[in-house]
Short mmCIF file of C-alpha atoms in Angstrom, two decimals:
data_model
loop_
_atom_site.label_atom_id
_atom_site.label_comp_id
_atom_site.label_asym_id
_atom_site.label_seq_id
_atom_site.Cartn_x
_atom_site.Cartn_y
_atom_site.Cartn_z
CA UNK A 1 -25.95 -34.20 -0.92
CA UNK A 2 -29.37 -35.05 -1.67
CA UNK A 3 -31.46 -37.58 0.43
CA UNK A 4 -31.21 -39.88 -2.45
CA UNK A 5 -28.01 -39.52 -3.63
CA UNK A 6 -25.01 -41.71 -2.70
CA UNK A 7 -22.14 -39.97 -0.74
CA UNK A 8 -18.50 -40.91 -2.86
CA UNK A 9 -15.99 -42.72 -1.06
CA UNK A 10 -12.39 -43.05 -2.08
CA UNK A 11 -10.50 -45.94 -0.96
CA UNK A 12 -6.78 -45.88 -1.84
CA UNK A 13 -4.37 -48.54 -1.17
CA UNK A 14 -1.99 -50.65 -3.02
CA UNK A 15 -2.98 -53.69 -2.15
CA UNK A 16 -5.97 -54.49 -4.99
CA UNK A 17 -7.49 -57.16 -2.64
CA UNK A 18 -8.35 -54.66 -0.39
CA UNK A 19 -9.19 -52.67 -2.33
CA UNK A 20 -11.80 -55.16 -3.39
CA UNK A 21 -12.94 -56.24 -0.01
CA UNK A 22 -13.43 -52.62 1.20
CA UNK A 23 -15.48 -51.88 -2.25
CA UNK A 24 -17.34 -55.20 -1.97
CA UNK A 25 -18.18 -54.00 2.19
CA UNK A 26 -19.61 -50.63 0.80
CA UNK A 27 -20.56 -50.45 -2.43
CA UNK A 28 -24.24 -51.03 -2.03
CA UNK A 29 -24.60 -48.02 0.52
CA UNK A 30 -21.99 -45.18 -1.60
CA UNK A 31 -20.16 -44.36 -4.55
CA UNK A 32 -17.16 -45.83 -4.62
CA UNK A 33 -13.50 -44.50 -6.37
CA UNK A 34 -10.66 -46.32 -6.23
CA UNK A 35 -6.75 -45.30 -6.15
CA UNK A 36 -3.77 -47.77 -5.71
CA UNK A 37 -1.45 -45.00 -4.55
CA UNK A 38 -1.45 -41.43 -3.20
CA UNK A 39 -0.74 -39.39 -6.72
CA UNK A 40 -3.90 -40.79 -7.95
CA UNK A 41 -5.53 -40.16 -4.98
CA UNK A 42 -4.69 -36.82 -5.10
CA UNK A 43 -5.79 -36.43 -8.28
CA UNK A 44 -9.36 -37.76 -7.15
CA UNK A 45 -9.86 -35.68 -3.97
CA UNK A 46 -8.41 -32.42 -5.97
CA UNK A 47 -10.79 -33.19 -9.26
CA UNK A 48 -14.11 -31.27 -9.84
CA UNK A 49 -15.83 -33.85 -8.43
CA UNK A 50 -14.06 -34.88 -5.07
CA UNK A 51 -15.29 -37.92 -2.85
CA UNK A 52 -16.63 -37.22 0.11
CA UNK A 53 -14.63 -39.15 2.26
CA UNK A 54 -11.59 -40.98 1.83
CA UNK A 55 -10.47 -43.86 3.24
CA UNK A 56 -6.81 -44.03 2.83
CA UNK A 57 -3.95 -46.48 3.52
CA UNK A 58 -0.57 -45.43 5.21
CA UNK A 59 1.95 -47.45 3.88
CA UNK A 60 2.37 -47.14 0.08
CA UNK A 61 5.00 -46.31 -2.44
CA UNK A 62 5.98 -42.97 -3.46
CA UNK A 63 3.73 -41.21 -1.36
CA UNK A 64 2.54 -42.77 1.54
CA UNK A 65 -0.84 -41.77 3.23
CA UNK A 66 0.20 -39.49 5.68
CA UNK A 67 1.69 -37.14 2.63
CA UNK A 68 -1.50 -37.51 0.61
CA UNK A 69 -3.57 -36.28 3.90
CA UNK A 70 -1.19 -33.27 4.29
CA UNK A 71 -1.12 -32.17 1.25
CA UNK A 72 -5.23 -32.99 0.65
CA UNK A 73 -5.43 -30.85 4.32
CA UNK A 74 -3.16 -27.41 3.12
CA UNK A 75 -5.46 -27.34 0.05
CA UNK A 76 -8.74 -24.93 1.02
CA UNK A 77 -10.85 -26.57 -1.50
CA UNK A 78 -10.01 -30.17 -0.38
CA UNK A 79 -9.36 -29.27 3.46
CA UNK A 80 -12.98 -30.43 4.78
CA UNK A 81 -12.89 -33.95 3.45
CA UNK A 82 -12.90 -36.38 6.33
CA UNK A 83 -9.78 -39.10 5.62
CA UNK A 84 -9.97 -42.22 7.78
CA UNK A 85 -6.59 -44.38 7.69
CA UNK A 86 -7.29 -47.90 7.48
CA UNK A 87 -3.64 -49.30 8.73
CA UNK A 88 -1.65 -52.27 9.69
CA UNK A 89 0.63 -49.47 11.98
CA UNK A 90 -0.61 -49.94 14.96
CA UNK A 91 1.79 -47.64 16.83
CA UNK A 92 0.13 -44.99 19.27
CA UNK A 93 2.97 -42.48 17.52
CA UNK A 94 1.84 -42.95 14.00
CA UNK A 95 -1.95 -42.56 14.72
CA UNK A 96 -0.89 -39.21 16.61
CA UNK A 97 0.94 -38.20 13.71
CA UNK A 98 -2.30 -38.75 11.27
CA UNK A 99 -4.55 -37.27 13.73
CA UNK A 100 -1.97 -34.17 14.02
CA UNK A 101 -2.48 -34.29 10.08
CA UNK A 102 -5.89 -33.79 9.83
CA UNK A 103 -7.69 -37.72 10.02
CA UNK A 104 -10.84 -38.27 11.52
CA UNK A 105 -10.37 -41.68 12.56
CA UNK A 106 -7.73 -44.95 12.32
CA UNK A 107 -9.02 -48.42 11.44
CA UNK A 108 -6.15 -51.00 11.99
CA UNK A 109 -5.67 -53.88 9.71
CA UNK A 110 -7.09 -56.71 9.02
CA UNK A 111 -10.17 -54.57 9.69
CA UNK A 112 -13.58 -55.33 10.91
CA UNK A 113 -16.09 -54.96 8.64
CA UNK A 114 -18.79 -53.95 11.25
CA UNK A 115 -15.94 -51.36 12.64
CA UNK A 116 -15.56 -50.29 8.87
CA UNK A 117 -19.25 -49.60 8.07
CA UNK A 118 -19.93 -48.21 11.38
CA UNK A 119 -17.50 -45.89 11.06
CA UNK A 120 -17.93 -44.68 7.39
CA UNK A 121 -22.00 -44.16 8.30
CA UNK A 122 -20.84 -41.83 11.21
CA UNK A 123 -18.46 -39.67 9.59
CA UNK A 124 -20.81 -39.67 5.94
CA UNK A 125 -23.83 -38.38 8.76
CA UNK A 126 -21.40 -35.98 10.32
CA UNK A 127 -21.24 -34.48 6.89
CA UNK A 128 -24.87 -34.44 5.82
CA UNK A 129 -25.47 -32.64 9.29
CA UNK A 130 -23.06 -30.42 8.68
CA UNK A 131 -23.98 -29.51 5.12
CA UNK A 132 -27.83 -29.32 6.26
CA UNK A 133 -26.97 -26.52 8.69
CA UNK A 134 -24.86 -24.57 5.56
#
């Protein structure tokens, strides 16, 4: 990722106002995508062009988050991408389970937007470190 160019974010939930509010918070800083539930998602972090990190909601139909960060996590090409859940399960249990899944991080709903932006810019610098070092 270039100096100048934007790191992608995916944001997936099912609830289109978030969706909104959490592409309204970010979009001047990143690319953003947009899924309303985890098939699409998974279509979007397994596409030639994957985001760089997701920010993905738990509770959804059909496949909830958890399921769309396993299955991104067993796939080698799509392993490394960081997946934040932004969550109105606040029990210790469930963020254990995402953490034992692979997440990076768990924002509980209704989210801050400092907390949100604070914590996309660390884990999008995370990355460019990392990728400077490759």
């Amino acid at each position: 990722m270039a100096a100048a160019e934007k790191a992608t974010i995916l944001v997936v939930d099912d609830t289109p106002k978030n969706i909104d509010i959490l592409k309204g918070l970010l979009q001047d800083d990143y690319r953003i995508k947009v899924a309303l539930n985890g098939v699409k998602a998974l279509n979007i972090i397994e596409s030639e062009t994957p985001p760089d990190l997701v920010l993905l909601d738990v509770m959804m139909p059909e496949m909830d988050g958890f399921e769309v960060c396993k299955r991104s996590k067993e796939n080698p090409k799509t392993a490394g991408i960081p997946i934040i859940f932004i969550t109105a399960k606040s029990e210790i249990e469930d963020e254990l389970h995402g953490f034992s899944l692979g997440a990076v991080d768990f924002i509980p709903k209704p989210f801050s937007p400092p907390v949100v932006e604070a914590r996309v810019k660390t884990q999008i610098q995370l990355i460019q470190s990392k990728r400077s070092l490759e």
